[in-house]
Amino acid sequence: MSLSHLATTTIPSATAGNNPLHRIKSVQPRVHVSKRVSYTTCEKKQKKDGSDVNHVVDRRNVLLGLGGMCSATATMGSQGMSALGAPLAVPDLSKCHLASDGETKINCCPPYSTANIIDFQPPSSREPMRVRKPAHLLTPFEVERFEAAITAMKNLKPDDPWSYMQQATIHCTFCNGAFDQAGTKTLLQIHGSWFFLPWHRYYLYFWERILGKLINDDTFAIPYWNWDTPQGMKMPKIYTNEKSTLHDGTRDKNHLSAVLDYKYAYNDPNPVGPEVDEVIMANMCQIDRMFKESKHHPALFMGKPLRAGQPVPTNASGSCENLHNMMHQWVGPPVSPYYNMGNFYTAARDTIFFGHHGNVDRMWDLYNKFRGGKPEFKDHDWLESEFVFYDENRQVVKVKVKDCLTPEQLRFSYQTQKLPWTDIGRKCKKVKAAKKRSAGGDELKLIPVSEFGSQTRNVNTEIIRAIVKRPKISRTKNQKEDASEVLFIRGVDVPGGAAARFDVYVTKPIQGFMAPDLGELAGSFVKIPHGHHFSHHSKHKASLELGITRLLEDIEAEDSETLVVTIVPRHGKATIEGIDIELFDHDDDD
């Protein structure tokens, strides 16, 4: 399905989808995992003739992404978990403990320590469909109803699970380490993995239904901030009215009427004059590429898999979550501790959080339709994983990922809007070509570039450039359909709970040199400040994974044996251990 059909095509709800990917060293025919021998890196495997079997790595090793199967086996085994992984289970509500915001201990526990947990029953098809609209298109009456619902929530007693602060605290509970995973000593964290999108979908779902119950409206739907379209690339006015209950005084006042820039880092100046149109175009090009590069590789969009008993690394986010992080930083204050929107601990205290995440959820819905309605993973550990929420009937309910794969399963939808970024590919190429021509004589001022090397390098104030070898050049269209080319930034480490951002650019080398032009933006590492730490287990570093298959077409680098990868520090401090490029077999069931 092409991007240009997303806004008008209806896709039926599905219950099966693609397998996760396995790493390969060359493009090979698709083979289902169930039809191949699975090998781990914990022990050497050999063919019957005695030769090494090294062309396939067990898909579980890749999906762990957390130090390999060997360390995961040790971690799980010591906690009574299966080395093969398992779905997340509901935590023991009686064992909530203090969470952390940096060095400060905070209480994010729900106002109940025991509950009669019941299984969630998806809403009946007889229920009215709740239709979410863009925030900037709400009618005065709809704004009034939204404000009335928020006011009613804010007027509840502080210890009421429905109250505004208790609902906001849910985000801290599951993002700052208030619970351990069931039966383990591993902190429960839903960010930075494939749980980011389904957990937040349920979070908004119950928040929306509680608000509707408070104003006795079973059709009430929350608005979404559609920051992916030019009209929505500003803070919606319904949130900036100082007399409204939707207002929050902690936001960056410099951005109340500014145009949103996806490349924003703290304290960057706002775009002005001709820059505004350039920024809007660049934003849409980034959305377009995010969808195209990740179409066959859901982990690039959704985030890496996480099994029960496995600690989440500091960042295993997909491209959707990384983009989402930037919006948090742009809305929140530019100074530490970045309350409210700019910090995990307090983010949901600002009502715009739910408008922002409404659009994040909509991005997942559009991505699902772009892929033809197939669930991104049909992995048992994903589909059967469980979360717990307080619902609109004042019950604590256990929900499963498999029951929220589409908005329609939960009886809500997003009002159809024109998506200008779905047909922007050619315009993006023209803009890049014009910039290249305008460089003029600068192309002669070449900069020497060498390999990354074996030493950890600081991403602080200096730009890092490295020549990186590609696994295969000049791939055919069919080969690209079978495997994605992925750029890895290995061993990313950010100290403590600090905020950080660095951008990654790719270009072709010129006999071991590069032009002053950085090349094309492949993606960014964006970390929201938070206090979630990993004292319960050994530290695991992150890796940033960026699809570059379409990017290489755009910069006409498909026949280049090497690429120049440039890391540009934007904010905070980080270290990286290496850069490389690999091919990932799609292993689709198409």
PDB file of N, CA and C in Angstrom, residues 39-43 58 60-61 64 66-85 307-311 540:
ATOM      1  N   TYR A  39      20.200 -21.156  16.079  1.00  0.00           N
ATOM      2  CA  TYR A  39      21.487 -21.216  16.752  1.00  0.00           C
ATOM      3  C   TYR A  39      21.622 -20.038  17.686  1.00  0.00           C
ATOM      4  N   THR A  40      22.341 -20.234  18.757  1.00  0.00           N
ATOM      5  CA  THR A  40      22.639 -19.139  19.662  1.00  0.00           C
ATOM      6  C   THR A  40      24.119 -18.884  19.634  1.00  0.00           C
ATOM      7  N   THR A  41      24.515 -17.710  20.113  1.00  0.00           N
ATOM      8  CA  THR A  41      25.924 -17.373  20.177  1.00  0.00           C
ATOM      9  C   THR A  41      26.556 -17.874  21.453  1.00  0.00           C
ATOM     10  N   CYS A  42      25.812 -18.587  22.298  1.00  0.00           N
ATOM     11  CA  CYS A  42      26.374 -19.111  23.542  1.00  0.00           C
ATOM     12  C   CYS A  42      27.266 -20.313  23.284  1.00  0.00           C
ATOM     13  N   GLU A  43      27.047 -21.012  22.180  1.00  0.00           N
ATOM     14  CA  GLU A  43      27.856 -22.184  21.884  1.00  0.00           C
ATOM     15  C   GLU A  43      28.024 -22.308  20.390  1.00  0.00           C
ATOM     16  N   ASP A  58      20.321 -16.788  15.716  1.00  0.00           N
ATOM     17  CA  ASP A  58      18.995 -17.040  16.277  1.00  0.00           C
ATOM     18  C   ASP A  58      18.247 -15.732  16.428  1.00  0.00           C
ATOM     19  N   ARG A  60      16.068 -14.832  18.353  1.00  0.00           N
ATOM     20  CA  ARG A  60      15.866 -14.372  19.722  1.00  0.00           C
ATOM     21  C   ARG A  60      17.041 -13.515  20.168  1.00  0.00           C
ATOM     22  N   ASN A  61      18.258 -13.839  19.680  1.00  0.00           N
ATOM     23  CA  ASN A  61      19.404 -13.006  20.028  1.00  0.00           C
ATOM     24  C   ASN A  61      19.218 -11.591  19.530  1.00  0.00           C
ATOM     25  N   LEU A  64      16.351  -9.763  21.425  1.00  0.00           N
ATOM     26  CA  LEU A  64      16.681  -9.334  22.782  1.00  0.00           C
ATOM     27  C   LEU A  64      17.305  -7.957  22.738  1.00  0.00           C
ATOM     28  N   LEU A  66      19.727  -6.875  24.044  1.00  0.00           N
ATOM     29  CA  LEU A  66      20.040  -6.447  25.397  1.00  0.00           C
ATOM     30  C   LEU A  66      21.269  -7.162  25.939  1.00  0.00           C
ATOM     31  N   GLY A  67      22.184  -7.518  25.057  1.00  0.00           N
ATOM     32  CA  GLY A  67      23.385  -8.157  25.533  1.00  0.00           C
ATOM     33  C   GLY A  67      23.505  -9.598  25.095  1.00  0.00           C
ATOM     34  N   GLY A  68      22.534 -10.111  24.308  1.00  0.00           N
ATOM     35  CA  GLY A  68      22.646 -11.454  23.778  1.00  0.00           C
ATOM     36  C   GLY A  68      21.950 -12.493  24.634  1.00  0.00           C
ATOM     37  N   MET A  69      21.718 -13.643  24.029  1.00  0.00           N
ATOM     38  CA  MET A  69      21.006 -14.707  24.707  1.00  0.00           C
ATOM     39  C   MET A  69      21.748 -15.223  25.921  1.00  0.00           C
ATOM     40  N   CYS A  70      23.091 -15.218  25.900  1.00  0.00           N
ATOM     41  CA  CYS A  70      23.843 -15.775  27.018  1.00  0.00           C
ATOM     42  C   CYS A  70      23.550 -15.009  28.294  1.00  0.00           C
ATOM     43  N   SER A  71      23.668 -13.680  28.244  1.00  0.00           N
ATOM     44  CA  SER A  71      23.416 -12.893  29.445  1.00  0.00           C
ATOM     45  C   SER A  71      21.953 -12.949  29.836  1.00  0.00           C
ATOM     46  N   ALA A  72      21.061 -13.000  28.823  1.00  0.00           N
ATOM     47  CA  ALA A  72      19.629 -13.070  29.126  1.00  0.00           C
ATOM     48  C   ALA A  72      19.300 -14.382  29.818  1.00  0.00           C
ATOM     49  N   THR A  73      19.959 -15.475  29.378  1.00  0.00           N
ATOM     50  CA  THR A  73      19.723 -16.768  30.006  1.00  0.00           C
ATOM     51  C   THR A  73      20.113 -16.729  31.468  1.00  0.00           C
ATOM     52  N   ALA A  74      21.262 -16.111  31.726  1.00  0.00           N
ATOM     53  CA  ALA A  74      21.719 -16.032  33.109  1.00  0.00           C
ATOM     54  C   ALA A  74      20.779 -15.193  33.949  1.00  0.00           C
ATOM     55  N   THR A  75      20.344 -14.056  33.371  1.00  0.00           N
ATOM     56  CA  THR A  75      19.456 -13.160  34.104  1.00  0.00           C
ATOM     57  C   THR A  75      18.132 -13.841  34.416  1.00  0.00           C
ATOM     58  N   MET A  76      17.535 -14.454  33.393  1.00  0.00           N
ATOM     59  CA  MET A  76      16.238 -15.076  33.599  1.00  0.00           C
ATOM     60  C   MET A  76      16.335 -16.310  34.484  1.00  0.00           C
ATOM     61  N   GLY A  77      17.401 -17.097  34.266  1.00  0.00           N
ATOM     62  CA  GLY A  77      17.517 -18.309  35.028  1.00  0.00           C
ATOM     63  C   GLY A  77      17.600 -18.046  36.519  1.00  0.00           C
ATOM     64  N   SER A  78      18.294 -16.967  36.892  1.00  0.00           N
ATOM     65  CA  SER A  78      18.431 -16.651  38.306  1.00  0.00           C
ATOM     66  C   SER A  78      17.126 -16.178  38.904  1.00  0.00           C
ATOM     67  N   GLN A  79      16.158 -15.811  38.032  1.00  0.00           N
ATOM     68  CA  GLN A  79      14.884 -15.304  38.519  1.00  0.00           C
ATOM     69  C   GLN A  79      13.753 -16.277  38.230  1.00  0.00           C
ATOM     70  N   GLY A  80      14.089 -17.462  37.809  1.00  0.00           N
ATOM     71  CA  GLY A  80      13.067 -18.463  37.561  1.00  0.00           C
ATOM     72  C   GLY A  80      12.333 -18.267  36.256  1.00  0.00           C
ATOM     73  N   MET A  81      12.862 -17.421  35.355  1.00  0.00           N
ATOM     74  CA  MET A  81      12.201 -17.185  34.078  1.00  0.00           C
ATOM     75  C   MET A  81      12.801 -18.097  33.017  1.00  0.00           C
ATOM     76  N   SER A  82      12.044 -18.387  32.003  1.00  0.00           N
ATOM     77  CA  SER A  82      12.531 -19.206  30.899  1.00  0.00           C
ATOM     78  C   SER A  82      13.507 -18.415  30.058  1.00  0.00           C
ATOM     79  N   ALA A  83      14.564 -19.075  29.618  1.00  0.00           N
ATOM     80  CA  ALA A  83      15.537 -18.411  28.752  1.00  0.00           C
ATOM     81  C   ALA A  83      14.932 -18.034  27.417  1.00  0.00           C
ATOM     82  N   LEU A  84      13.810 -18.658  27.055  1.00  0.00           N
ATOM     83  CA  LEU A  84      13.171 -18.351  25.792  1.00  0.00           C
ATOM     84  C   LEU A  84      12.326 -17.096  25.867  1.00  0.00           C
ATOM     85  N   GLY A  85      12.184 -16.524  27.055  1.00  0.00           N
ATOM     86  CA  GLY A  85      11.364 -15.338  27.213  1.00  0.00           C
ATOM     87  C   GLY A  85       9.927 -15.697  27.506  1.00  0.00           C
ATOM     88  N   ARG A 307      11.185  -9.141  26.604  1.00  0.00           N
ATOM     89  CA  ARG A 307      10.572 -10.322  27.204  1.00  0.00           C
ATOM     90  C   ARG A 307      10.491 -10.170  28.721  1.00  0.00           C
ATOM     91  N   ALA A 308       9.607 -10.909  29.335  1.00  0.00           N
ATOM     92  CA  ALA A 308       9.507 -10.890  30.791  1.00  0.00           C
ATOM     93  C   ALA A 308      10.833 -11.319  31.391  1.00  0.00           C
ATOM     94  N   GLY A 309      11.261 -10.597  32.405  1.00  0.00           N
ATOM     95  CA  GLY A 309      12.515 -10.906  33.074  1.00  0.00           C
ATOM     96  C   GLY A 309      13.713 -10.220  32.482  1.00  0.00           C
ATOM     97  N   GLN A 310      13.547  -9.594  31.325  1.00  0.00           N
ATOM     98  CA  GLN A 310      14.660  -8.891  30.706  1.00  0.00           C
ATOM     99  C   GLN A 310      14.626  -7.421  31.088  1.00  0.00           C
ATOM    100  N   PRO A 311      15.753  -6.864  31.467  1.00  0.00           N
ATOM    101  CA  PRO A 311      15.812  -5.429  31.742  1.00  0.00           C
ATOM    102  C   PRO A 311      15.818  -4.644  30.444  1.00  0.00           C
ATOM    103  N   HIS A 540      22.814  -2.029  30.910  1.00  0.00           N
ATOM    104  CA  HIS A 540      22.806  -2.402  29.505  1.00  0.00           C
ATOM    105  C   HIS A 540      22.783  -1.132  28.676  1.00  0.00           C
TER     106      HIS A 540
END
